[in-house]
Coordinates of C-alpha atoms (C1' of nucleotides) in Angstrom, one line a residue:
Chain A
X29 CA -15.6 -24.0 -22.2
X30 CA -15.2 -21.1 -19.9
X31 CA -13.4 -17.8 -20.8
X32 CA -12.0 -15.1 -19.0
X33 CA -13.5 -11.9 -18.9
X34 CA -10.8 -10.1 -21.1
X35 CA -11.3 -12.6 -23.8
X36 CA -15.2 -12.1 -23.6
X37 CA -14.8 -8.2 -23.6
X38 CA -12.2 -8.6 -26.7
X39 CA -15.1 -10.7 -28.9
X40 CA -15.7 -9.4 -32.7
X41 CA -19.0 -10.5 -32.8
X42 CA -22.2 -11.6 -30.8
X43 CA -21.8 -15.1 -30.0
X44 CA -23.7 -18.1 -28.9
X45 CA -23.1 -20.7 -25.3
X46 CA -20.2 -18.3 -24.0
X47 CA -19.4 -19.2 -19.8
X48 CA -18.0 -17.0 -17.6
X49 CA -17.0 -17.5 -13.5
X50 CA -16.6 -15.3 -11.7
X51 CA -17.4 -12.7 -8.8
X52 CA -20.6 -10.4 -8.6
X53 CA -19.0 -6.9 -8.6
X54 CA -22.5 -4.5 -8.5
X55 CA -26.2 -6.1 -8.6
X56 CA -29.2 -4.3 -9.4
X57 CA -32.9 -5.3 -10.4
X58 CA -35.9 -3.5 -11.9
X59 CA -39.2 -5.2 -12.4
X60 CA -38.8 -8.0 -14.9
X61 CA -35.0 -7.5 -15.2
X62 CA -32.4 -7.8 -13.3
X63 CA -28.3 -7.0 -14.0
X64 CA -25.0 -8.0 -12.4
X65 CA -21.6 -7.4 -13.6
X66 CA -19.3 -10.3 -13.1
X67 CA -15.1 -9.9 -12.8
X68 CA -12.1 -12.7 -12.6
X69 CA -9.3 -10.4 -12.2
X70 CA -8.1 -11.0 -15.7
X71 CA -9.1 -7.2 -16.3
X72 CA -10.6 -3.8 -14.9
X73 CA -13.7 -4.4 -16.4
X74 CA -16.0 -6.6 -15.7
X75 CA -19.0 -8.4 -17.9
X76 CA -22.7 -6.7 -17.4
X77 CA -25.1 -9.7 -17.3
X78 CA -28.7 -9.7 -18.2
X79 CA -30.9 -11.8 -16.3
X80 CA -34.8 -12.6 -17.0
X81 CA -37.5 -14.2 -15.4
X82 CA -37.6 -16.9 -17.4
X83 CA -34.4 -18.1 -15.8
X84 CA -35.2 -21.1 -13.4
X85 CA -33.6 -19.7 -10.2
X86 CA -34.6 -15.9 -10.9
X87 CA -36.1 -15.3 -7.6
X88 CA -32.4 -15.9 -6.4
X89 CA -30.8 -14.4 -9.2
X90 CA -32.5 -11.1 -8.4
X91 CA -31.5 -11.4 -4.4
X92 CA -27.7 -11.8 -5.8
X93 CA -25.5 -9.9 -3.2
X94 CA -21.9 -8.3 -4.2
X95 CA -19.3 -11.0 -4.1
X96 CA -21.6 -14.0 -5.0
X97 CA -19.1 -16.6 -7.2
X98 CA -21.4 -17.3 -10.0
X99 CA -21.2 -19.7 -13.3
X100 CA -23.2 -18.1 -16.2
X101 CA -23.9 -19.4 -19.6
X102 CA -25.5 -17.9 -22.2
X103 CA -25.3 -15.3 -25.1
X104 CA -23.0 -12.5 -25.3
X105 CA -24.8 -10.1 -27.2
X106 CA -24.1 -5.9 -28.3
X107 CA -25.6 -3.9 -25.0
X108 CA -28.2 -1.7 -26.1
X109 CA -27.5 0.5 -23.7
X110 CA -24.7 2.8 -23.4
X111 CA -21.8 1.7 -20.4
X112 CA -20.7 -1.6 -22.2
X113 CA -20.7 -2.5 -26.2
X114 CA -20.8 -6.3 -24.8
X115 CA -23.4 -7.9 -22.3
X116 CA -24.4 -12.2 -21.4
X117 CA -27.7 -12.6 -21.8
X118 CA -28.1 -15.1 -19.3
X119 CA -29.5 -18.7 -20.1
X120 CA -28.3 -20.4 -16.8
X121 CA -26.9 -18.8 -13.4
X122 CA -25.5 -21.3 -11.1
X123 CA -24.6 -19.3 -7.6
X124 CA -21.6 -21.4 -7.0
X125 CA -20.7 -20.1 -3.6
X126 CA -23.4 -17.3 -2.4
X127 CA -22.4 -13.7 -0.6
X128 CA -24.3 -11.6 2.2
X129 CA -25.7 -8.5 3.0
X130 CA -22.6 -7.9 5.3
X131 CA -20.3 -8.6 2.8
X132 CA -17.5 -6.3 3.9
X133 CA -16.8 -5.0 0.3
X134 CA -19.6 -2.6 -1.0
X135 CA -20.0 -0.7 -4.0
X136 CA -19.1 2.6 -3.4
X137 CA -15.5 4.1 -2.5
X138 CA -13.9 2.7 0.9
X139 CA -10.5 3.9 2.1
X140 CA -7.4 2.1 1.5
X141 CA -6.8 2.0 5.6
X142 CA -10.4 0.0 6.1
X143 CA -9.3 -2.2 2.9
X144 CA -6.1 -3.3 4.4
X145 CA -7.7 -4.4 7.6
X146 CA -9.3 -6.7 5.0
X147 CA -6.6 -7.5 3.2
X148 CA -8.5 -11.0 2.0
X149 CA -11.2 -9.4 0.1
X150 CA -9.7 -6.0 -0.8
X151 CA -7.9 -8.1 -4.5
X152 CA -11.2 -8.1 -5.7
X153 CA -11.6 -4.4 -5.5
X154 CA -11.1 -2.2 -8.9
X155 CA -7.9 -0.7 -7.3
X156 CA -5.9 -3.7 -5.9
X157 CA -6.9 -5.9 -8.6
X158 CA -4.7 -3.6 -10.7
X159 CA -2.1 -3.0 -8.2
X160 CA -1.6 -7.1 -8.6
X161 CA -1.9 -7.3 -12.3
X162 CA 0.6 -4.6 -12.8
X163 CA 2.5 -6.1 -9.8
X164 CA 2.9 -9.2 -12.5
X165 CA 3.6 -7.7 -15.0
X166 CA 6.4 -5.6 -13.3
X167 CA 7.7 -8.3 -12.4
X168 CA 7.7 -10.4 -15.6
X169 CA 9.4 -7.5 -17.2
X170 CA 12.4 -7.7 -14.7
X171 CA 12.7 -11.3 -15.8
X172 CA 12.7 -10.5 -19.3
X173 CA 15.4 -7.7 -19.3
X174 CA 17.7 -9.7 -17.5
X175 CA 16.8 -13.1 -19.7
X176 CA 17.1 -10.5 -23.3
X177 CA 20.6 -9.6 -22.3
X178 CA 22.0 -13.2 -20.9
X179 CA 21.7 -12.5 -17.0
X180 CA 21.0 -15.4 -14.9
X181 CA 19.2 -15.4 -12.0
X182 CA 21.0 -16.4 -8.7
X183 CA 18.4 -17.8 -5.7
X184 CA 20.2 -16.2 -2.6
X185 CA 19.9 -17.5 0.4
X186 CA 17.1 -16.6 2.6
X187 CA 18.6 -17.9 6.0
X188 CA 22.0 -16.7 5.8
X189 CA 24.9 -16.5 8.2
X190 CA 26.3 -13.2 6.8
X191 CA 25.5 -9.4 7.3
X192 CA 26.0 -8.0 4.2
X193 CA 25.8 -4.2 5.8
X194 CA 27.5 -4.6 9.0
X195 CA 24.7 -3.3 10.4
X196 CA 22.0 -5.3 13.1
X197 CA 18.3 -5.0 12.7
X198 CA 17.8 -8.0 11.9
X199 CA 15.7 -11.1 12.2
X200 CA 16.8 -14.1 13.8
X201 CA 16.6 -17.8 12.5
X202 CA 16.4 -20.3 15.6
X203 CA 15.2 -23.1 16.8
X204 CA 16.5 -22.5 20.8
X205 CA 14.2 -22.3 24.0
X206 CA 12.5 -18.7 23.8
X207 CA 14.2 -17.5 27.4
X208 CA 17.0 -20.0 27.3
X209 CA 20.6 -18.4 27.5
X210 CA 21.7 -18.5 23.2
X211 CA 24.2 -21.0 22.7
X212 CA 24.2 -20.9 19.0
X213 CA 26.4 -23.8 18.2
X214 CA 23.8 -25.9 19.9
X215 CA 21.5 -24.5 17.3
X216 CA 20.2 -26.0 14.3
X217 CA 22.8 -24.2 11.7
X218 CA 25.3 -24.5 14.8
X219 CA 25.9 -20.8 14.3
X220 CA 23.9 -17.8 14.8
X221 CA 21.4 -17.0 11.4
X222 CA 19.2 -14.6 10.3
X223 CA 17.0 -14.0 7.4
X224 CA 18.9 -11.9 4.6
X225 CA 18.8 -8.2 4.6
X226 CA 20.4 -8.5 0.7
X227 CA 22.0 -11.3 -1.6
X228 CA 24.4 -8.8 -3.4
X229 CA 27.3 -10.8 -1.5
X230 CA 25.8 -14.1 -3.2
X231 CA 25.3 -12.4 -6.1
X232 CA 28.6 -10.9 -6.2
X233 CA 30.0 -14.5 -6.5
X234 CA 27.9 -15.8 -9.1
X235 CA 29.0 -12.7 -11.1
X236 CA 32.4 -13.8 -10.9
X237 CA 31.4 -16.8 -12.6
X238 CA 28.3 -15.9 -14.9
X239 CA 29.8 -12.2 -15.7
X240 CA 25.9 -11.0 -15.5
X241 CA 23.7 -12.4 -12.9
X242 CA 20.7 -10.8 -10.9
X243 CA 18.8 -12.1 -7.7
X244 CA 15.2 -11.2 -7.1
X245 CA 13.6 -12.1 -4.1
X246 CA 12.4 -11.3 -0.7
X247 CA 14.1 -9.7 2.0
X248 CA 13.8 -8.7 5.9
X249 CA 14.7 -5.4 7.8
X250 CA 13.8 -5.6 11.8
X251 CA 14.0 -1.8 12.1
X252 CA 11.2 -0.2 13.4
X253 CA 10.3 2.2 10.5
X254 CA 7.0 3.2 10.4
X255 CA 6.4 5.3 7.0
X256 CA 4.5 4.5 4.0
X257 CA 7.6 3.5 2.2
X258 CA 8.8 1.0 4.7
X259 CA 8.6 -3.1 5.2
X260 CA 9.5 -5.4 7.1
X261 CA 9.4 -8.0 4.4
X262 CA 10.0 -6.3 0.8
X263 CA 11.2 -8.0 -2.6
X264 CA 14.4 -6.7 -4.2
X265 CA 16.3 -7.1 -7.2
X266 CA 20.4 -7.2 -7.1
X267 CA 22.2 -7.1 -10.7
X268 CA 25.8 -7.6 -10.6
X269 CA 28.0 -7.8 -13.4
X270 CA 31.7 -8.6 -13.5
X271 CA 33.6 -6.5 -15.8
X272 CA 32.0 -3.5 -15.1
X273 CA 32.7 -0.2 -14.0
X274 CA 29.9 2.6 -12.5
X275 CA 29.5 4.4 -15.7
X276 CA 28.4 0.3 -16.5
X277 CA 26.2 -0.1 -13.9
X278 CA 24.7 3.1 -14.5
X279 CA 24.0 2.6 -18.1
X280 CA 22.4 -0.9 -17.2
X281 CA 20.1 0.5 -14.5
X282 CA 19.2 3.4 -16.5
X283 CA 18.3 0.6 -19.9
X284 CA 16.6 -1.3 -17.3
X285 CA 14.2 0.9 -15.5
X286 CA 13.2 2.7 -18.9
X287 CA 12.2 -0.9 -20.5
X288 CA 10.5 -2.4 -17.2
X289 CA 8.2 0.8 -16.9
X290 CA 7.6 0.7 -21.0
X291 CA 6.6 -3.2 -20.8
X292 CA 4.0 -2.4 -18.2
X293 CA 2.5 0.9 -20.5
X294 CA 2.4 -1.9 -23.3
X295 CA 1.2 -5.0 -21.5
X296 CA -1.4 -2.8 -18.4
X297 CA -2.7 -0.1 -20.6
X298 CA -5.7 0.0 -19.0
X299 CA -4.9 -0.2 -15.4
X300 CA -2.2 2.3 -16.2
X301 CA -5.4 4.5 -17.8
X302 CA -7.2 3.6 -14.1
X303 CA -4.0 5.0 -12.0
X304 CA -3.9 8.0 -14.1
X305 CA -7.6 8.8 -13.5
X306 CA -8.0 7.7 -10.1
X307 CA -4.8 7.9 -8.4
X308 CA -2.4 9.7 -9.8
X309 CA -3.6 12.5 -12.2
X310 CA -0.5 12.5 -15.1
X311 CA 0.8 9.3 -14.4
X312 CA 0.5 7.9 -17.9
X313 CA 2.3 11.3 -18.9
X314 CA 5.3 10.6 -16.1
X315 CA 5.7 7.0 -17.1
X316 CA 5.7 7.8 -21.0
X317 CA 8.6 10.7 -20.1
X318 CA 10.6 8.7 -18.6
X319 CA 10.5 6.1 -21.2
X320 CA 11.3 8.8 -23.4
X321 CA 14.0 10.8 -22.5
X322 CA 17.8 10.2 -20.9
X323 CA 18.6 10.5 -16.7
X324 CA 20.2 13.4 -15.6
X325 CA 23.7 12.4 -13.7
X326 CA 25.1 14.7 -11.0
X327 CA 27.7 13.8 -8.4
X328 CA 27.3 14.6 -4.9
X329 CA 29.2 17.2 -4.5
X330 CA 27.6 19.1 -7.7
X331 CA 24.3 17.9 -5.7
X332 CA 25.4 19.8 -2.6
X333 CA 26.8 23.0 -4.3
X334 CA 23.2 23.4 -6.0
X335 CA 21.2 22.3 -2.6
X336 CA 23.8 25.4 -1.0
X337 CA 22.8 28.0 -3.9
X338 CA 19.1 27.3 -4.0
X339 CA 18.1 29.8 -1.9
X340 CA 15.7 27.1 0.0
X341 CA 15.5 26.7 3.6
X342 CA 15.5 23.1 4.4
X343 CA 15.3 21.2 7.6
X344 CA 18.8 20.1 7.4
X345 CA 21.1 22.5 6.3
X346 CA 23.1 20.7 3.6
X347 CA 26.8 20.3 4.0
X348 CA 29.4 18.4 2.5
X349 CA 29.8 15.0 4.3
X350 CA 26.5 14.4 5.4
X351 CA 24.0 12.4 3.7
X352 CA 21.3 13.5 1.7
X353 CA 18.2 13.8 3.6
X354 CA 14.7 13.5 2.3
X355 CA 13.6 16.4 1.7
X356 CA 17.2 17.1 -0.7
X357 CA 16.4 14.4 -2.8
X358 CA 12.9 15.6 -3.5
X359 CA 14.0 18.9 -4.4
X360 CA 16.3 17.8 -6.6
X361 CA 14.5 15.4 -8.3
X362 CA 11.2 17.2 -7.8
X363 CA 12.0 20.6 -8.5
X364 CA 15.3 21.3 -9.5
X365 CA 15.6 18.7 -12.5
X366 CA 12.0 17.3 -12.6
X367 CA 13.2 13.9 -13.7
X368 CA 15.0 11.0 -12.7
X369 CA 18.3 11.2 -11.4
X370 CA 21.8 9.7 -10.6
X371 CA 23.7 11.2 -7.6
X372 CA 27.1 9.6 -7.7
X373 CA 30.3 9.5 -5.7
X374 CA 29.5 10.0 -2.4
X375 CA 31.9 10.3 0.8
X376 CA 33.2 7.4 1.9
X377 CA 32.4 7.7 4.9
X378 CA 28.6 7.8 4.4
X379 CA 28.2 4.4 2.0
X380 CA 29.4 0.6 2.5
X381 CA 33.0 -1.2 3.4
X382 CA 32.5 -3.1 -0.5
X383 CA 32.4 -0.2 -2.6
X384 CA 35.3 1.0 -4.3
X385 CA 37.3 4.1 -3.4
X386 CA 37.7 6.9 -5.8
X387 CA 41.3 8.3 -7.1
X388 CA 40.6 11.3 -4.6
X389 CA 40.5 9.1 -1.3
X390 CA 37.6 10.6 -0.1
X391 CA 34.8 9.3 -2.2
X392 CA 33.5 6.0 -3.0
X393 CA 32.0 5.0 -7.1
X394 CA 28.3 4.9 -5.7
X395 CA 24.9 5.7 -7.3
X396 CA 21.6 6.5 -6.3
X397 CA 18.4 6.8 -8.5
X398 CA 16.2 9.4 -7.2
X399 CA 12.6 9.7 -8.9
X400 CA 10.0 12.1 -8.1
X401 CA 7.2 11.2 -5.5
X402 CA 9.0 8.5 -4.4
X403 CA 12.9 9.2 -3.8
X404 CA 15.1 6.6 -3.6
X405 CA 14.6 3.8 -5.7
X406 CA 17.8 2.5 -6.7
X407 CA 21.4 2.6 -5.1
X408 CA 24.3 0.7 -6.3
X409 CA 27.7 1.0 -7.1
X410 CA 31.3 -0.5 -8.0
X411 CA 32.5 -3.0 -5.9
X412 CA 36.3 -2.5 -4.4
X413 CA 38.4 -5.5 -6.0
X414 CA 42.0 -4.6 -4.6
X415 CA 42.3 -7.0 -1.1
X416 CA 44.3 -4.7 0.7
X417 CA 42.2 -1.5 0.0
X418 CA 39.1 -3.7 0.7
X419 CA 40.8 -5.2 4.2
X420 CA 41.1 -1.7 5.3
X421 CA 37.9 -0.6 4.7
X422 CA 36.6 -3.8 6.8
X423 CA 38.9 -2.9 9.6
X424 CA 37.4 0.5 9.2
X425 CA 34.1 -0.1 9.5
X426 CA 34.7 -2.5 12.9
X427 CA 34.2 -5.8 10.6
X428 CA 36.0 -8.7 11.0
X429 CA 37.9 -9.8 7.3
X430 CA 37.8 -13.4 9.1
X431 CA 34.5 -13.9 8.5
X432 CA 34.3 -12.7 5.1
X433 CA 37.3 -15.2 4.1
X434 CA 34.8 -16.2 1.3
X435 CA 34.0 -12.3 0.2
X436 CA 37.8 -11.6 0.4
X437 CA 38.7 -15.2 -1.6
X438 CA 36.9 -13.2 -4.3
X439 CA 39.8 -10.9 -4.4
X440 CA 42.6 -13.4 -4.3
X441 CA 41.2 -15.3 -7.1
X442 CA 40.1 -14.2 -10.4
X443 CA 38.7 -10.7 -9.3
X444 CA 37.9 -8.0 -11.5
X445 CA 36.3 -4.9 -11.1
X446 CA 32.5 -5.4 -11.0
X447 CA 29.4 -3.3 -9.7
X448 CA 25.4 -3.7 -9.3
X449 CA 22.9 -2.3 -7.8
X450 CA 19.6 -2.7 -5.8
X451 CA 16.2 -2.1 -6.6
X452 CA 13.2 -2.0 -3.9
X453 CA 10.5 -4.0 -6.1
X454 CA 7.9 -1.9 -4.0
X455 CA 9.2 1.1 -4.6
X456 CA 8.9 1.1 -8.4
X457 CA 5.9 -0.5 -8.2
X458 CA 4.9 2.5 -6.2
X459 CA 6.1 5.0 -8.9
X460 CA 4.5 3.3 -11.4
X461 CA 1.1 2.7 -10.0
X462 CA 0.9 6.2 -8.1
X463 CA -0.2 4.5 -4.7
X464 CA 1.8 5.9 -2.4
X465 CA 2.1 3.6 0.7
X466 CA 3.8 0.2 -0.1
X467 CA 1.1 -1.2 2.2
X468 CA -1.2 -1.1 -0.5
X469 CA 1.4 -2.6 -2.9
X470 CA 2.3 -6.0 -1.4
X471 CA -0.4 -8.5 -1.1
X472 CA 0.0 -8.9 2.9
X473 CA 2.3 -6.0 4.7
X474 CA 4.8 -7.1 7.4
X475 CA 5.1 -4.0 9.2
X476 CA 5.7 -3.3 12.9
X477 CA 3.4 -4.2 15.0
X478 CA 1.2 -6.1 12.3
X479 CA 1.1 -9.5 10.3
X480 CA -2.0 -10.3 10.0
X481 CA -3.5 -12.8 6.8
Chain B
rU6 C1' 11.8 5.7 17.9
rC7 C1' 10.5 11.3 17.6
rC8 C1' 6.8 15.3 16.1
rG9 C1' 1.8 16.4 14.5
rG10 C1' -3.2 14.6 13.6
rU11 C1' -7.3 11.1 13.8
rU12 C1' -10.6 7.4 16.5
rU13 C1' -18.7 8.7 16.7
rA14 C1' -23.8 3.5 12.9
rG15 C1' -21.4 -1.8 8.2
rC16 C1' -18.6 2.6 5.3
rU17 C1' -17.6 8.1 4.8
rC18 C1' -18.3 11.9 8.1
rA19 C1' -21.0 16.1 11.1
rG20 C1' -21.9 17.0 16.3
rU21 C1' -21.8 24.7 18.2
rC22 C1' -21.2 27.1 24.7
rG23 C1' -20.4 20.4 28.6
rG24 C1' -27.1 19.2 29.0
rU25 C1' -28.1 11.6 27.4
rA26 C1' -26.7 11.0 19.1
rG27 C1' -27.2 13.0 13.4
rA28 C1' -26.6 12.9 7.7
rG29 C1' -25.3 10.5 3.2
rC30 C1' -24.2 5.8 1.4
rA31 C1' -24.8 0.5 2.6
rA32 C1' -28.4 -3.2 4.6
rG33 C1' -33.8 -5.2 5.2
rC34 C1' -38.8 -4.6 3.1
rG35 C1' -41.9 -2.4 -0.7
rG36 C1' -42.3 0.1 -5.7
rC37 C1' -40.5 0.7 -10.8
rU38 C1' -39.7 -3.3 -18.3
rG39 C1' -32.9 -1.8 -19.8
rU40 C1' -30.0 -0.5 -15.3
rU41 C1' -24.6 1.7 -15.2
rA42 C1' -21.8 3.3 -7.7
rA43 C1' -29.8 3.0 -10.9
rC44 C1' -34.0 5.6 -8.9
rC45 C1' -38.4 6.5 -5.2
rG46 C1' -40.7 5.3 -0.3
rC47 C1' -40.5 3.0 4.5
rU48 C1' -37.7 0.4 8.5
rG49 C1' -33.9 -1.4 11.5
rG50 C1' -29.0 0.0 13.1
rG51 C1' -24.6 3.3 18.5
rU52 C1' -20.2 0.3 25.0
rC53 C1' -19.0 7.9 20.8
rG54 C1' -11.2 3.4 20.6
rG55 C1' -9.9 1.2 26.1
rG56 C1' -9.1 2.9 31.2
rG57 C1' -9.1 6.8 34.8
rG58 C1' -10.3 11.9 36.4
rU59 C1' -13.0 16.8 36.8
rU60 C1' -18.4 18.0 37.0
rC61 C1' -25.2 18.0 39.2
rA62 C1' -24.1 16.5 34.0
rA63 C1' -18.7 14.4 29.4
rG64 C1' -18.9 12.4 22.3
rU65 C1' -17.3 17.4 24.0
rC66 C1' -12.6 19.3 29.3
rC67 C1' -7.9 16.8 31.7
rC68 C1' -4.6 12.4 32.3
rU69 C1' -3.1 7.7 30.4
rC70 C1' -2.8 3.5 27.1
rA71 C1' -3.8 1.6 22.2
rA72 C1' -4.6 1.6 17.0
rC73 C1' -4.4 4.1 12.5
rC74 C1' -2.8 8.3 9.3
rG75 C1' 0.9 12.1 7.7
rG76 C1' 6.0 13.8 8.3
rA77 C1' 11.1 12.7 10.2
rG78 C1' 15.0 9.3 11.3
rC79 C1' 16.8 4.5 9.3
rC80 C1' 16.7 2.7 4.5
rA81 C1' 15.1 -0.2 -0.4

RNA sequence: UCCGGUUUAGCUCAGUCGGUAGAGCAAGCGGCUGUUAACCGCUGGGUCGGGGGUUCAAGUCCCUCAACCGGAGCCA
């Protein structure tokens, strides 16, 4: 029976007619010996083989170039040497699917912009085979917070015929002539579609039904953002719970992002040991703090005050009313606090037509995350549940209630207050890797300009 | 989209004052009884991002386009 590499690694003792399959990693050969080390991608390590020239195909064996696929059955035995405590002494090698000399993937350090212009072989490097495994795991831990504490997960819409921000950028669905004047209610929906920039509408209906629901899925912004932290295509998750205020939606966010980032210390110990070393020096130490202590909370116009009284000269002078820019959010997250943080209550006129309007008319119950290195990573807030006070909003933001009769049926029907928030799946896999372009973080980037693989 | 930078061997880079191209690693061959990104020797490898210009002469100076990187905006 084969086993995977992190089983064989895990053995108690030497054992006899172990397999392993998997993909040449390094190959080296002395006279009389040769060795190559073998990975699946079920860990960072990989398996050191032994191979002698009693073996059948040794001439081969000892010509092995990196990223062979190889079958190997034999003895896994203590290494003598010092680098592993296991090694397969190998009985039989059976070069399932040979390599060549140009294989583009060598054995030494390559940059991450060369690896993503081959973005089919860079998984089996050390580096973006634990960017995926902790890309699982992250996500597995979303699942499981929401499934511990009764969510249920709502599939929104990809294709959708709403625009949750009132905003454009995005892309369209059609099936019309390329050229030909639009006439959408010739096309295949009979209305003009897109693909969703968000499913918190969708969401905010099954909450109304469920009490605590969450999507997860992708999402598409057509903008032409070209940063490290931007993609076309990016995965998001959307909680929304009914009965819930922002001190709520807060709590849950702060409960969630704490136990998501502890799961993957627990379950990617040693990948997290890899980023620490290799990526981000400290990491393990960030990720472990964060765990470990409460979120500071600060509202926007405490945020302001202190941006005002630090002395700093930024870019952007901050003022009331504007929105905090980049470089605000580092330094108060970054240097001012040194932790993560929630900035709430923010101007109305800055945020969304849905959420809810403060007791002082000028503000609206919003909340951004802001964590160091990375900025933004989670925004939410309370939803506005009074009809009138939502109509207005619409009508003051230029959007038509008409065609949010089934947002606004909401209201007239059952509402209560509710809230939720957003999370970039990119961006906290991001913090909690250390890589710091979301390029390198998604399997194959949609960004302008490029979708290649 | 804006600002700045980069583009030279398969990869990472050097290239002075404008005078026809270099290193390390990788690769190929040989050597070496246990290596750890092995080591030692030899060999092969170039449309200097594309196009245009200045000049006797351009990797080098100028213009232009493109790609990539960093930052900004937009945002997640």
């Amino acid at each position: 029976m084969t086993e995977r590499v992190k089983e064989i690694l895990g053995s108690e003792a030497p054992r006899e007619d172990v397999t392993v399959e998997g993909w040449v990693r390094t190959a080296r050969a002395s006279k009389g010996i040769a060795f190559f080390e073998v990975n699946d991608g079920s860990c960072l390590a990989s398996l050191q083989v032994v191979a002698e020239p009693g073996l059948a195909n040794y001439a081969e064996v000892e010509g092995l170039h990196v990223g062979s696929a190889v079958r190997v059955r034999g003895r896994l035995a203590q290494s003598p040497a010092k680098g592993q405590k296991w090694e397969l002494k190998a009985a039989d090698v059976e070069i399932v699917g040979p390599s060549a000399p140009e294989y583009p993937l060598q054995k030494k350090r390559h940059s991450f912009e060369y690896l993503r212009t081959i973005s089919h072989l860079r998984v089996r490097s050390r580096t973006f085979g634990a960017v995926f495994r902790v890309r699982h795991a992250l996500q597995m831990a979303i699942h499981n917070f929401f499934d511990s504490r009764g969510f249920v997960q709502v599939h929104a819409p990809i294709i959708t015929g709403s625009d949750c921000e009132g905003a454009g950028q995005m892309f369209r669905v059609t099936t019309l002539d390329l050229g030909a004047k639009p006439d959408f209610s010739k096309d295949f929906f009979g209305r003009e579609t897109s693909l969703t920039v968000s499913g918190q509408l969708e969401a905010e209906i099954f909450a109304l039904a469920f009490k605590d629901v969450y999507t997860f899925g992708p999402t598409f912004r057509a903008e032409n953002s070209n940063t490290s932290r931007h993609a076309a295509e990016f995965w998001m998750i959307e909680p929304e719970m009914a009965f819930c205020d922002l001190r709520g939606d807060m709590a849950i966010a702060e409960a969630f992002v704490r136990s998501i980032v502890g799961e993957v210390l627990a379950r990617c110990s040693q990948d997290v040991d890899f980023f620490d070393q290799q990526i981000e020096k400290g990491l393990r130490a960030k990720l472990e703090g964060l765990v470990a202590s409460p979120f500071e909370v600060m509202t926007y116009t405490q945020a302001v005050a202190a941006l005002e009284k630090s002395g700093r000269s930024f870019e952007y002078k901050p003022a009331w009313g504007m929105d905090l820019q980049s470089e605000h959010e580092r330094f108060l997250t970054e240097e001012l606090l040194k932790r993560p943080v929630f900035v709430i209550d923010y101007p109305a006129d800055i945020k969304a037509f849905y959420m809810r309007m403060n007791d002082d008319g000028k503000t609206v119950a919003a909340m951004d995350l802001l964590v160091p290195h990375v900025g933004e990573i989670i925004g939410g807030s309370q939803r506005e549940e009074r009809l009138g006070v939502l109509e207005e909003r619409m009508r003051a933001f230029k959007l038509d209630p008409a065609s949010y009769w089934w947002y606004l049926d909401l209201r007239r029907y059952g509402g209560t207050p509710h809230a939720g928030f957003g999370m970039g799946f990119e961006r906290m896999l991001m913090y909690v890797t250390g890589m710091t372009n979301i390029r390198d973080v998604i399997p194959f980037a949609r960004t302008p300009g490029s979708a290649e693989f």
